[in-house]
Short mmCIF file of C-alpha atoms in Angstrom, two decimals:
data_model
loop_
_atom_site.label_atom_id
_atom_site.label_comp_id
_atom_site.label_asym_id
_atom_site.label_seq_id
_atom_site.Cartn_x
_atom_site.Cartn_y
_atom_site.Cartn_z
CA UNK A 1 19.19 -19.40 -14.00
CA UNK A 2 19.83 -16.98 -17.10
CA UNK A 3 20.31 -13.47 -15.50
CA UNK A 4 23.80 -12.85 -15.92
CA UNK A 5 23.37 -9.36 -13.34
CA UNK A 6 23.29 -11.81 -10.15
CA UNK A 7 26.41 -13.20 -9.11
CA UNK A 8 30.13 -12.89 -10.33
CA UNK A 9 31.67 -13.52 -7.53
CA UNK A 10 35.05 -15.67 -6.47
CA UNK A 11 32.56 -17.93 -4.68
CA UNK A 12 30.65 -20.09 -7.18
CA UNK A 13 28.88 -21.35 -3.97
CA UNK A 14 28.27 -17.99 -3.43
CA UNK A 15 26.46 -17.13 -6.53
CA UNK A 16 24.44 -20.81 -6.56
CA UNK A 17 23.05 -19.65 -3.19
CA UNK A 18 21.97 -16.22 -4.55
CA UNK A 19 20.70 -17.34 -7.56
CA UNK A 20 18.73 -20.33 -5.64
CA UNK A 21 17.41 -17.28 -3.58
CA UNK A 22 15.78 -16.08 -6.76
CA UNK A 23 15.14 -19.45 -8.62
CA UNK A 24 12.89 -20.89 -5.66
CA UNK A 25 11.03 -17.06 -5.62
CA UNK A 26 10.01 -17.91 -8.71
CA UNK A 27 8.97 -20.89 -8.29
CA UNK A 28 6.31 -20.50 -5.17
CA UNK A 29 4.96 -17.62 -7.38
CA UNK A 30 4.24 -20.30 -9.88
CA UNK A 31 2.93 -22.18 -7.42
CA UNK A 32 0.71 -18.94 -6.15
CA UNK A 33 -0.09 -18.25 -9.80
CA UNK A 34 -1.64 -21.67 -10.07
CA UNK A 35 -3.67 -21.03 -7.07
CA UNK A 36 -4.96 -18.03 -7.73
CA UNK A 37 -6.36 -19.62 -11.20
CA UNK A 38 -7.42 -22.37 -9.92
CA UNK A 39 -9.47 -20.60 -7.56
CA UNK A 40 -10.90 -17.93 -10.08
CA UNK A 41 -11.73 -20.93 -12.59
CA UNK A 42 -13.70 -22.71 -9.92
CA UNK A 43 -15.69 -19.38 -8.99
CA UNK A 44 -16.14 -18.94 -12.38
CA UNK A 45 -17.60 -22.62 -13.04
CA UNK A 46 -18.67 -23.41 -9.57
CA UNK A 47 -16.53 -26.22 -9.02
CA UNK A 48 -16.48 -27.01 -5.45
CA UNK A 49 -13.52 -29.52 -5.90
CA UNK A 50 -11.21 -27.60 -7.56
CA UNK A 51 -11.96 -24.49 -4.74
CA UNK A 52 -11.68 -27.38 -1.53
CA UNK A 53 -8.32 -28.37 -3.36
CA UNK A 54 -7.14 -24.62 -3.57
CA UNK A 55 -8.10 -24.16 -0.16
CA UNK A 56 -5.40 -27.67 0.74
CA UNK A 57 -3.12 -26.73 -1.17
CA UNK A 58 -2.23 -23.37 0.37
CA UNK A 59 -0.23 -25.02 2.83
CA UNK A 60 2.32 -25.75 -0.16
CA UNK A 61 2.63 -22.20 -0.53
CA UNK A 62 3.45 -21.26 2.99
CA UNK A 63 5.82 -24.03 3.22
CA UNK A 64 7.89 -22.15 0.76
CA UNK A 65 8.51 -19.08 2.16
CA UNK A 66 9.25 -20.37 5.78
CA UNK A 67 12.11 -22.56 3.67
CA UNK A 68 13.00 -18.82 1.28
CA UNK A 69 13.22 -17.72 4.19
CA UNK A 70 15.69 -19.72 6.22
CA UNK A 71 17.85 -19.95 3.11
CA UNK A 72 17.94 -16.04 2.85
CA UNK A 73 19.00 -15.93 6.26
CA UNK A 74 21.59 -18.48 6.09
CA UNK A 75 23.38 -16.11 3.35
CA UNK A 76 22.69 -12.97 5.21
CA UNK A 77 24.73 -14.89 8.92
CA UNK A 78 27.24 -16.99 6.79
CA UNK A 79 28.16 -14.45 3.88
CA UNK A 80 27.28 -11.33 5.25
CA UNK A 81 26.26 -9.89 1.59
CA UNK A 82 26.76 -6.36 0.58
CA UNK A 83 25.73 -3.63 -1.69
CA UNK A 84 23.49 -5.13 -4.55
CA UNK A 85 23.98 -8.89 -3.30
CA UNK A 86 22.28 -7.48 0.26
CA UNK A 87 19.76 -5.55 -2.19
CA UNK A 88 18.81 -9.32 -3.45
CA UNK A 89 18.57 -10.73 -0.65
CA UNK A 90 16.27 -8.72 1.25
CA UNK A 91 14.22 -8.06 -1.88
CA UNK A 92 13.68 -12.24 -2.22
CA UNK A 93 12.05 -12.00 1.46
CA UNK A 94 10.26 -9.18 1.10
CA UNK A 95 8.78 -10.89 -2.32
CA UNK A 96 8.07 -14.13 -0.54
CA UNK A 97 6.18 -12.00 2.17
CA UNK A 98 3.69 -10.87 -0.95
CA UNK A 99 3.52 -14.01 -2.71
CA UNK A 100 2.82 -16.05 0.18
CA UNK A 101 0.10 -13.34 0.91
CA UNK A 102 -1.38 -13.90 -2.79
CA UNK A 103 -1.77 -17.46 -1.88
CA UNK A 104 -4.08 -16.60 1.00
CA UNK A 105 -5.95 -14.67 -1.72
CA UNK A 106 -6.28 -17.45 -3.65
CA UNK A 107 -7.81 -19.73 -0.56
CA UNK A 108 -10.22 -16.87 -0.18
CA UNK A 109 -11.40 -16.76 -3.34
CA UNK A 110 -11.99 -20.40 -3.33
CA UNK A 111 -13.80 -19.97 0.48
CA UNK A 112 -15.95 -17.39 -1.83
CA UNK A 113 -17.46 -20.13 -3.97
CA UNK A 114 -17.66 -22.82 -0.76
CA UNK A 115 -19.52 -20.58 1.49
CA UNK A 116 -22.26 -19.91 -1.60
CA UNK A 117 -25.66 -21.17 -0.97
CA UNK A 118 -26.27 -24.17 -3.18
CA UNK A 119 -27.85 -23.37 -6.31
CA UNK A 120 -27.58 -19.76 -5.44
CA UNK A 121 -25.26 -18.14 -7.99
CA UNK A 122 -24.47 -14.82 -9.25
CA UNK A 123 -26.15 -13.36 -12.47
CA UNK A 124 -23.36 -13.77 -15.83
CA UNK A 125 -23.09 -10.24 -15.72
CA UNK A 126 -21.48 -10.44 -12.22
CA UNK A 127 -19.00 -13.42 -13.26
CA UNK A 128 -17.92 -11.57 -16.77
CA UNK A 129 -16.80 -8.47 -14.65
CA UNK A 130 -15.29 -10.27 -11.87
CA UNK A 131 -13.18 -13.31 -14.75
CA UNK A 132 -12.37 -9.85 -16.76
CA UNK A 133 -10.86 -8.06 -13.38
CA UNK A 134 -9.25 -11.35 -12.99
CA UNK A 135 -7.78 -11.33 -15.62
CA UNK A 136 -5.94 -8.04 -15.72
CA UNK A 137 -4.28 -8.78 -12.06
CA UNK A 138 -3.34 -12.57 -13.04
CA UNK A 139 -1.20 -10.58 -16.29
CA UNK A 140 0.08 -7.61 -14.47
CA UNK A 141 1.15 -9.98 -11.85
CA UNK A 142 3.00 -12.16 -14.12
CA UNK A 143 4.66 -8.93 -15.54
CA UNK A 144 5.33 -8.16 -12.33
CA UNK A 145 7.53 -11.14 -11.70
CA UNK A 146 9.18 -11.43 -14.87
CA UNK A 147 10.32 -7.64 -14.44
CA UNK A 148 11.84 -8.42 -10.72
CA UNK A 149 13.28 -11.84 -12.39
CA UNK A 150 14.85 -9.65 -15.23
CA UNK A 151 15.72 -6.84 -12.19
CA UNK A 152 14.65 -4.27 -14.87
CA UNK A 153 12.99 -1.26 -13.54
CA UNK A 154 11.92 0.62 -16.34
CA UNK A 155 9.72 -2.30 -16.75
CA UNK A 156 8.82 -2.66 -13.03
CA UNK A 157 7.48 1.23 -13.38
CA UNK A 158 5.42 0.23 -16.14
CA UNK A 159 3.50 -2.35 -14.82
CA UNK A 160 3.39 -0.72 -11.07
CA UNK A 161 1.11 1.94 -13.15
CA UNK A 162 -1.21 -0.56 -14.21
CA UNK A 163 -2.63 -1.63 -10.69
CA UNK A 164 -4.77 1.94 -11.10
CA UNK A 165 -6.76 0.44 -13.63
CA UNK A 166 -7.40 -2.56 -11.47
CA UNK A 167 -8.51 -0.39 -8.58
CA UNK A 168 -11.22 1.42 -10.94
CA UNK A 169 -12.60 -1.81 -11.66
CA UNK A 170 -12.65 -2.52 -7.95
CA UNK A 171 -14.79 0.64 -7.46
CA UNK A 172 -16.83 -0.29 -10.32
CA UNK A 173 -17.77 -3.83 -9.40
CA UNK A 174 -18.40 -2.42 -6.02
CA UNK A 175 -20.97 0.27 -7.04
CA UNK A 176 -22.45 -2.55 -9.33
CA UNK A 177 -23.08 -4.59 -6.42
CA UNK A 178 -24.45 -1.68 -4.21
CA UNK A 179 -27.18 -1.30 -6.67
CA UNK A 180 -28.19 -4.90 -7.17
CA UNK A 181 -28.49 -5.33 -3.27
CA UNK A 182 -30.27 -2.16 -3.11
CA UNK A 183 -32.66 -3.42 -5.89
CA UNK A 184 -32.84 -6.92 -4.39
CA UNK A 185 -32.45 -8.10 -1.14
CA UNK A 186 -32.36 -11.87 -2.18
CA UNK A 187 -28.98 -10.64 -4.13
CA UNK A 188 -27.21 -9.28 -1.26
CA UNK A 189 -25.36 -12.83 -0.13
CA UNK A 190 -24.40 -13.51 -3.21
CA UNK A 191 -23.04 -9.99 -4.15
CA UNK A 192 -20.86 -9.95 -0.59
CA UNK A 193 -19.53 -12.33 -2.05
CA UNK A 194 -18.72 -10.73 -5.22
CA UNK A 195 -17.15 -8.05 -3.20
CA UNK A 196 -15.06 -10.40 -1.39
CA UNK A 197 -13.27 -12.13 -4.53
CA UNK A 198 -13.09 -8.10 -6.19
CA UNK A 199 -11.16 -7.24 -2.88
CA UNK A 200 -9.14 -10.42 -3.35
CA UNK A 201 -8.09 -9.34 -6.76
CA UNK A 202 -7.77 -5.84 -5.78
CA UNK A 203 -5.16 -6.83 -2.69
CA UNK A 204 -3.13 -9.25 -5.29
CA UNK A 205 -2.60 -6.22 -7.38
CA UNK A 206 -1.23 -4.71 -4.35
CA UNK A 207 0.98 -6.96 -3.97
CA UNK A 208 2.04 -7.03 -7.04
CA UNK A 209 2.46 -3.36 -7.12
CA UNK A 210 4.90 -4.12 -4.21
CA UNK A 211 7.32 -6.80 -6.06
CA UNK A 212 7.48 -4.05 -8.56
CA UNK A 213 8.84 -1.76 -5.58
CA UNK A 214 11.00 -4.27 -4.69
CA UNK A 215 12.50 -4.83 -8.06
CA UNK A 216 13.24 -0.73 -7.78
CA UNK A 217 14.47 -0.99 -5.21
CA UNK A 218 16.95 -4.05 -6.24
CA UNK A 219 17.90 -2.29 -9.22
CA UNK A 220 18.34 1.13 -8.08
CA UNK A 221 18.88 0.94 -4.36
CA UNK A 222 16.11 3.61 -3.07
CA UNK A 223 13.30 2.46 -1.27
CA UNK A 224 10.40 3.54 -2.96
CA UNK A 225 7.05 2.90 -0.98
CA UNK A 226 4.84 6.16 -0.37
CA UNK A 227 6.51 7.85 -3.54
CA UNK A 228 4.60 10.21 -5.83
CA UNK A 229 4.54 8.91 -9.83
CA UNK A 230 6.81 12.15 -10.69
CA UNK A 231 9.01 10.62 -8.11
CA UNK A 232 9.34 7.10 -8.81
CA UNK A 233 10.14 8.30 -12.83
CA UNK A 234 12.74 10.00 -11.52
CA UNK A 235 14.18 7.66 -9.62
CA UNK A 236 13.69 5.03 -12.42
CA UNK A 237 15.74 7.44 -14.82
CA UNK A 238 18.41 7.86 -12.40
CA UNK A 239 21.79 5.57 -13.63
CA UNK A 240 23.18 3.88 -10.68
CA UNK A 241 26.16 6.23 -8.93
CA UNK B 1 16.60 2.47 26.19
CA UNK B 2 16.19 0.27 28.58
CA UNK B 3 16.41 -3.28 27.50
CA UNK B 4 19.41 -4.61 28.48
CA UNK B 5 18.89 -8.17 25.55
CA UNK B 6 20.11 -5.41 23.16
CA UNK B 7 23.60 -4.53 22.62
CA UNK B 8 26.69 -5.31 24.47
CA UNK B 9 29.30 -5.08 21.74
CA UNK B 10 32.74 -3.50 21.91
CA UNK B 11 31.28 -0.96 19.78
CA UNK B 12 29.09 1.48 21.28
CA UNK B 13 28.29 3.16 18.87
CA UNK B 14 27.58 -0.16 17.08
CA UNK B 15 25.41 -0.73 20.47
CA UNK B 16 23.47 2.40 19.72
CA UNK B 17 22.41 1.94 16.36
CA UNK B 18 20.81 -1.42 17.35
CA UNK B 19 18.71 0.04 19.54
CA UNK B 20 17.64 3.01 17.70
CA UNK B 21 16.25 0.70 15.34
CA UNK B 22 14.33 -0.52 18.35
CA UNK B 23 13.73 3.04 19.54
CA UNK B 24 12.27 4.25 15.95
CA UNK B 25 10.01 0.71 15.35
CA UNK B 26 8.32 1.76 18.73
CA UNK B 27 7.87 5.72 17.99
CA UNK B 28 6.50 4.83 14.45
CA UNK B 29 4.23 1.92 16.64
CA UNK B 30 3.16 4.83 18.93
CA UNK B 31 1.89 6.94 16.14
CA UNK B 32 -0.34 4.40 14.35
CA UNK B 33 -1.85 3.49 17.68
CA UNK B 34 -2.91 7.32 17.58
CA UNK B 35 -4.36 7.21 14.45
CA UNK B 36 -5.57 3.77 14.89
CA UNK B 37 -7.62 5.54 18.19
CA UNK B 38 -8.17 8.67 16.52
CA UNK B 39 -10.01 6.65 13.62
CA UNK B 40 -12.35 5.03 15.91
CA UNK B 41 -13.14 7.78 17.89
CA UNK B 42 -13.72 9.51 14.93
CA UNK B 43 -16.38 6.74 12.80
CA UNK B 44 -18.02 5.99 16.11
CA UNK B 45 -18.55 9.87 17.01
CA UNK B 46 -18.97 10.66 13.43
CA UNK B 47 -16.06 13.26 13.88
CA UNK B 48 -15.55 13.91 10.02
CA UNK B 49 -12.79 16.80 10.70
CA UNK B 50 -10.59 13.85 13.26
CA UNK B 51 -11.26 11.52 9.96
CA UNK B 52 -9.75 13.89 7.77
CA UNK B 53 -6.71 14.40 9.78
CA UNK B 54 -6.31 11.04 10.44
CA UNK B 55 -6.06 10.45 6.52
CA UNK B 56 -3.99 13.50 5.82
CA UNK B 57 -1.21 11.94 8.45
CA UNK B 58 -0.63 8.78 7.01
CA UNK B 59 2.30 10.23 5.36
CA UNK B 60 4.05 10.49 9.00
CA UNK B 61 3.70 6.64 9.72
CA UNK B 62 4.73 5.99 5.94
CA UNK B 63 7.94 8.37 6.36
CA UNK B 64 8.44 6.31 9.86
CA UNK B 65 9.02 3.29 7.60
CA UNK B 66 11.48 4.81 4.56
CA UNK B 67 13.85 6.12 7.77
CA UNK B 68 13.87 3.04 9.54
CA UNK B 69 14.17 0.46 6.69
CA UNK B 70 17.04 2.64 6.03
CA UNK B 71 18.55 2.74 9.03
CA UNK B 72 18.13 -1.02 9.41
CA UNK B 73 19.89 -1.32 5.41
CA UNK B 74 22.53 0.75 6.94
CA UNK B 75 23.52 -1.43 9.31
CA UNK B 76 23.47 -4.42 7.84
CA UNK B 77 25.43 -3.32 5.14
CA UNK B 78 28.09 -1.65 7.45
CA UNK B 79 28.02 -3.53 10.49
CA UNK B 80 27.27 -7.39 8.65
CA UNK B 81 25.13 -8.27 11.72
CA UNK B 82 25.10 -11.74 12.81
CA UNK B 83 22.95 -14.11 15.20
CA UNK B 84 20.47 -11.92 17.48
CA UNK B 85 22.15 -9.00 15.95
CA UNK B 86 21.33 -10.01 12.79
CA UNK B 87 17.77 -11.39 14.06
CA UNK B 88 16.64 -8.22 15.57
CA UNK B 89 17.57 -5.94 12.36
CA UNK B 90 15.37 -8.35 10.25
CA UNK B 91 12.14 -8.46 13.24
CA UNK B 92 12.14 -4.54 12.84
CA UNK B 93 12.23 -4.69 9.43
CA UNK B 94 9.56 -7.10 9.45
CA UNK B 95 7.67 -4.89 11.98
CA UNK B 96 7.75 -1.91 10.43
CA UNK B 97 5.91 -3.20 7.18
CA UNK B 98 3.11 -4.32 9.55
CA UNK B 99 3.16 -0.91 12.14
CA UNK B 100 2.89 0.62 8.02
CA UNK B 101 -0.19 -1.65 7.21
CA UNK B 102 -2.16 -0.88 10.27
CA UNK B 103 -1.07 2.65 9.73
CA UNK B 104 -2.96 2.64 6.26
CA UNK B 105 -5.76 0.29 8.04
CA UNK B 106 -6.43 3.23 10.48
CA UNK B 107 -6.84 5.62 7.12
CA UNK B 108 -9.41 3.28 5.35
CA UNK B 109 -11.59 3.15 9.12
CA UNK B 110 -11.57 7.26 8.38
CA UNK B 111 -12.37 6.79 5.19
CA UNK B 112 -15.19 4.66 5.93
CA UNK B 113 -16.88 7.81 8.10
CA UNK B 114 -15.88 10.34 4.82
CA UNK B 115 -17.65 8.37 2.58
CA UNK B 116 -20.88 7.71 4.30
CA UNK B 117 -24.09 9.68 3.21
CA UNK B 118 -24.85 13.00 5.57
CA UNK B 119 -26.98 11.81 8.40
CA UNK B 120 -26.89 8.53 8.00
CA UNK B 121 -25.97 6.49 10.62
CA UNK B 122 -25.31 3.17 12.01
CA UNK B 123 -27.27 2.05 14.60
CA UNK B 124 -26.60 2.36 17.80
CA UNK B 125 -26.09 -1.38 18.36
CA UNK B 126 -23.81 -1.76 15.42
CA UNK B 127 -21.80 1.14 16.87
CA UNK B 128 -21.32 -0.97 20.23
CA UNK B 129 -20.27 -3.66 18.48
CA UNK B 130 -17.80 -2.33 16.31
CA UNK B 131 -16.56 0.19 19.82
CA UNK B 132 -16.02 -3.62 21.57
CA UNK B 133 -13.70 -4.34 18.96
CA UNK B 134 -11.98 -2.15 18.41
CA UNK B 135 -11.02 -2.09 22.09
CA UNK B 136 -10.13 -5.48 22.06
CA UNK B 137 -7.75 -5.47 18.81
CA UNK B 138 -6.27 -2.04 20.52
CA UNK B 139 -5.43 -4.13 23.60
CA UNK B 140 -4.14 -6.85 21.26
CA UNK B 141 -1.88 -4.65 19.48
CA UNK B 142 -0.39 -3.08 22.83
CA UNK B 143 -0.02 -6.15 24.23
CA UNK B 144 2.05 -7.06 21.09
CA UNK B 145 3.85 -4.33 21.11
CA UNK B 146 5.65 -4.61 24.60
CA UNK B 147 5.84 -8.55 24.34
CA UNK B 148 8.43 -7.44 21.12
CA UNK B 149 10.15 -4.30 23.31
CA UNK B 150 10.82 -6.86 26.39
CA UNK B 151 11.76 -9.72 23.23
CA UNK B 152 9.43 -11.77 25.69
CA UNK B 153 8.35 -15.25 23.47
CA UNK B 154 6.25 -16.45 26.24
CA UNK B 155 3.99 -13.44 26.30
CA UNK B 156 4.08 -12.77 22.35
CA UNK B 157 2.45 -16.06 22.39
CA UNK B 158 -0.64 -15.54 24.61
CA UNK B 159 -0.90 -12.28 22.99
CA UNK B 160 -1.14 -14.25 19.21
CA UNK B 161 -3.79 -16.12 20.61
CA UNK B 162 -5.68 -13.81 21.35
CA UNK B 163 -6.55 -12.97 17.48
CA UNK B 164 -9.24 -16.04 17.18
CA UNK B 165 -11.49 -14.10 19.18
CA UNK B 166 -11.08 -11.18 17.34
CA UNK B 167 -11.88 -13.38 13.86
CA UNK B 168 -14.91 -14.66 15.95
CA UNK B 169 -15.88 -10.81 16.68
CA UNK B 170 -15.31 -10.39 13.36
CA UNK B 171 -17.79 -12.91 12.05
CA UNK B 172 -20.52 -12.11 14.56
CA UNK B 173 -20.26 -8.44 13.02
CA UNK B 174 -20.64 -10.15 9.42
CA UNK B 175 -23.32 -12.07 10.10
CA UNK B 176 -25.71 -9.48 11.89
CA UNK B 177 -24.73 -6.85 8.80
CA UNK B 178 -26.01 -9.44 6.77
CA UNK B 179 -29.41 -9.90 8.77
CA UNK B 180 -29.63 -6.12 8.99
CA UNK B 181 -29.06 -5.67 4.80
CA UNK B 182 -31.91 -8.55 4.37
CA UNK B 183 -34.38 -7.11 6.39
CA UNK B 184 -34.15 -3.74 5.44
CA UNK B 185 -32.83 -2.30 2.25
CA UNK B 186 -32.35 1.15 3.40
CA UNK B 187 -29.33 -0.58 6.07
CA UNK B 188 -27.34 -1.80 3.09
CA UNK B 189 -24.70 0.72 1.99
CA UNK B 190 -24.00 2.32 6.17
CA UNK B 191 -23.72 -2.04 6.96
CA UNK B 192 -21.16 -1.70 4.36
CA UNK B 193 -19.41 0.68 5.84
CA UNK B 194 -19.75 -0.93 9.11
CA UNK B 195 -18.36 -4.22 7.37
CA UNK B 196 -15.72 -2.26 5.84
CA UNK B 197 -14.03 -1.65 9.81
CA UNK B 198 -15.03 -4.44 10.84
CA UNK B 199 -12.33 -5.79 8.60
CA UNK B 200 -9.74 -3.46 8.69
CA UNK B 201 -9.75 -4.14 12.42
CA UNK B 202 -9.69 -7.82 11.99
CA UNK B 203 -6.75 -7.00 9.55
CA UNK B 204 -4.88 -4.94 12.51
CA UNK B 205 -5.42 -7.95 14.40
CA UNK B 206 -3.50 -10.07 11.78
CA UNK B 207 -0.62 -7.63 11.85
CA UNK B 208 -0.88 -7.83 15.72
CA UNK B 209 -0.33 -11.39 15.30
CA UNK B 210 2.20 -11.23 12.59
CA UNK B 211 4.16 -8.86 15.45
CA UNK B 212 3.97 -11.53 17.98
CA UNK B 213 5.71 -13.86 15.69
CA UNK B 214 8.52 -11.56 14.78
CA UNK B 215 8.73 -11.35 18.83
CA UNK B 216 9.28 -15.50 18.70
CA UNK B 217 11.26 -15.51 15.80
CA UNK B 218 13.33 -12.62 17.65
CA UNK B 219 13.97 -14.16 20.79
CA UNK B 220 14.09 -18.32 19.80
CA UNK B 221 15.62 -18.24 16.04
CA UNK B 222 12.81 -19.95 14.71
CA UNK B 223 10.72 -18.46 11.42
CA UNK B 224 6.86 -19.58 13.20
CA UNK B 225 4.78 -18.56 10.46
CA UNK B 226 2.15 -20.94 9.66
CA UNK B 227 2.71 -23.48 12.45
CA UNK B 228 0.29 -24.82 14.59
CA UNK B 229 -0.70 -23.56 17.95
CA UNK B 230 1.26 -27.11 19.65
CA UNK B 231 4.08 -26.46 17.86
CA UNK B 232 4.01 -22.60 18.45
CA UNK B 233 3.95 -23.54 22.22
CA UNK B 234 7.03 -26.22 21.29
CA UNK B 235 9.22 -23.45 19.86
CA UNK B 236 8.43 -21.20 22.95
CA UNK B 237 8.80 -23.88 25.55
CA UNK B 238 12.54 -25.02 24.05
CA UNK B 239 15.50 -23.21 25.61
CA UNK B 240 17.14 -21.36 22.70
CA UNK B 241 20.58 -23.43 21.91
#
């Protein structure tokens, strides 16, 4: 693994075990990223096989972080980290918490498309707004990891402030919906459950709003949940006593 | 306070700290059981004034979580717990992002009230319902709460099992909204908002569960996330090594 700020320590076995930390992060959030396409491609196209296999493959997911999870504990009884090794280490399992949350949001999405009537679909309009919406989480996400991979806040900050954007269109594809039920009452199955996959997208962008938090944190050791905007800038300018 | 599983080191002071964690995790607990309440009185009285306090207090269960995750940093970073030690530092670190959620859960239940139209209200039934519920996911989460004080596996898991039928309430709720919106138009945006608690509570029930599971993980070493209810009753059933 490239990132030259983890590790450095007399203990190569030391630094293989932190960087494995990080290495196997990344690679369930693969995993989750694949899900969560998968399941927006087959609400998208309708394909009931590709949603039943999103909805099987979850389990992979979980698996993950229950094995992050031991091996982050292992380091924390047998090495007893410190300062920014202990940052890592309880920013991997805080990740894993959110990614292996994302991958529910992925089986629900896919439930979405399962538990449609046959034949019963939403109008284009509804699918453009929700694949668009999808869209901007599935890249702020991916920024979102690659800025905790690279431990770089500044970036992290950036891409924290995009997850406003993705709860206007939340709002928006809500109030859509309101008025096409209100219009229509044979639309108001189908537009639940439009609202469900928006709130699935909506709740990924949460969570990746939190990895960004995390990678603050990692980086600049405050914890920075519940801060203001002026705040977090501030706390992202700060160098490192 | 008074559970004697905590502590017993050389250090008292070392002794303390431990169970101030424990202390703080069931203060911050305490206060988003009030506003958990204070929400439901408030959306099923249609107390608009209660809703808006309950929303401008978040910030006390938030700051609840920045001191304690603190705290808990602090002492693993000083004190390099191990085994329980080490175990119960992580379950109220764990806990704490979950007390935070339902915190924010009881917010979006005021919410709900705030946003509905003047003099528009859910019917009576639907008000029932949604009262039932909420009793039973506020027994839940009590129930949850003292299985983790007393670090008492055997009751954390009856308490876990209880969330099925809160998901069952849950879907009964769903599925009358739904007849409700199709038969009359003029019920779709307050079933909305009626769906809208209806799944924040089913959420609190989650985090209920996710508590009982920190309580296992606590008290027999063992990450349970994602097993099976057999298993579950395996891990609780086998003497800790």
């Amino acid at each position: 693994m490239p990132n030259s700020k983890i590790g450095g320590h007399y203990s190569q076995a030391y630094d293989e075990e932190l960087q494995q930390a990080v290495v196997r992060l990344l690679q369930m959030a693969a995993l989750a990223q694949q899900q969560l396409d998968d399941a927006m491609a087959a609400f998208i196209g309708a394909d009931t096989e590709l949603a039943q296999q999103v909805k099987d493959f979850d389990r992979k997911v979980n698996n993950f972080e229950v094995d992050i999870s031991e091996h982050c504990l292992d380091i924390l009884a047998r090495r007893q980290p410190a300062a920014s090794d202990l940052r890592l280490v309880l920013s991997v399992l805080k990740a894993i918490n959110d990614v292996e949350r994302i991958g529910d949001l992925a089986k629900r999405i896919a439930k979405a498309l399962l538990k449609e009537e046959q034949g019963n679909r939403p109008q284009q309009s509804q699918l453009d707004e929700i694949a668009v919406m999808g869209q901007k989480v599935r890249l702020m996400l991916q920024r979102a990891l690659a800025a905790f991979e690279q431990i770089d806040a500044e970036n992290a900050l950036a891409v924290l402030r995009e997850d406003k954007a993705i709860d206007d269109d939340y709002a928006r594809i809500m109030q859509h919906n309101l008025s096409m039920m209100m219009n229509d009452a044979r639309q108001i199955a189908i537009s639940l459950q439009i609202s469900n996959v928006a709130k699935a997208l909506e709740r990924v962008g949460d969570h990746a709003r939190n990895i960004c938090e995390h990678t603050i944190f990692l980086s600049k050791g405050r914890n920075v949940a519940h801060l203001s905007d002026a705040e977090l800038q501030q706390v992202v300018d700060k160098k490192r006593d």
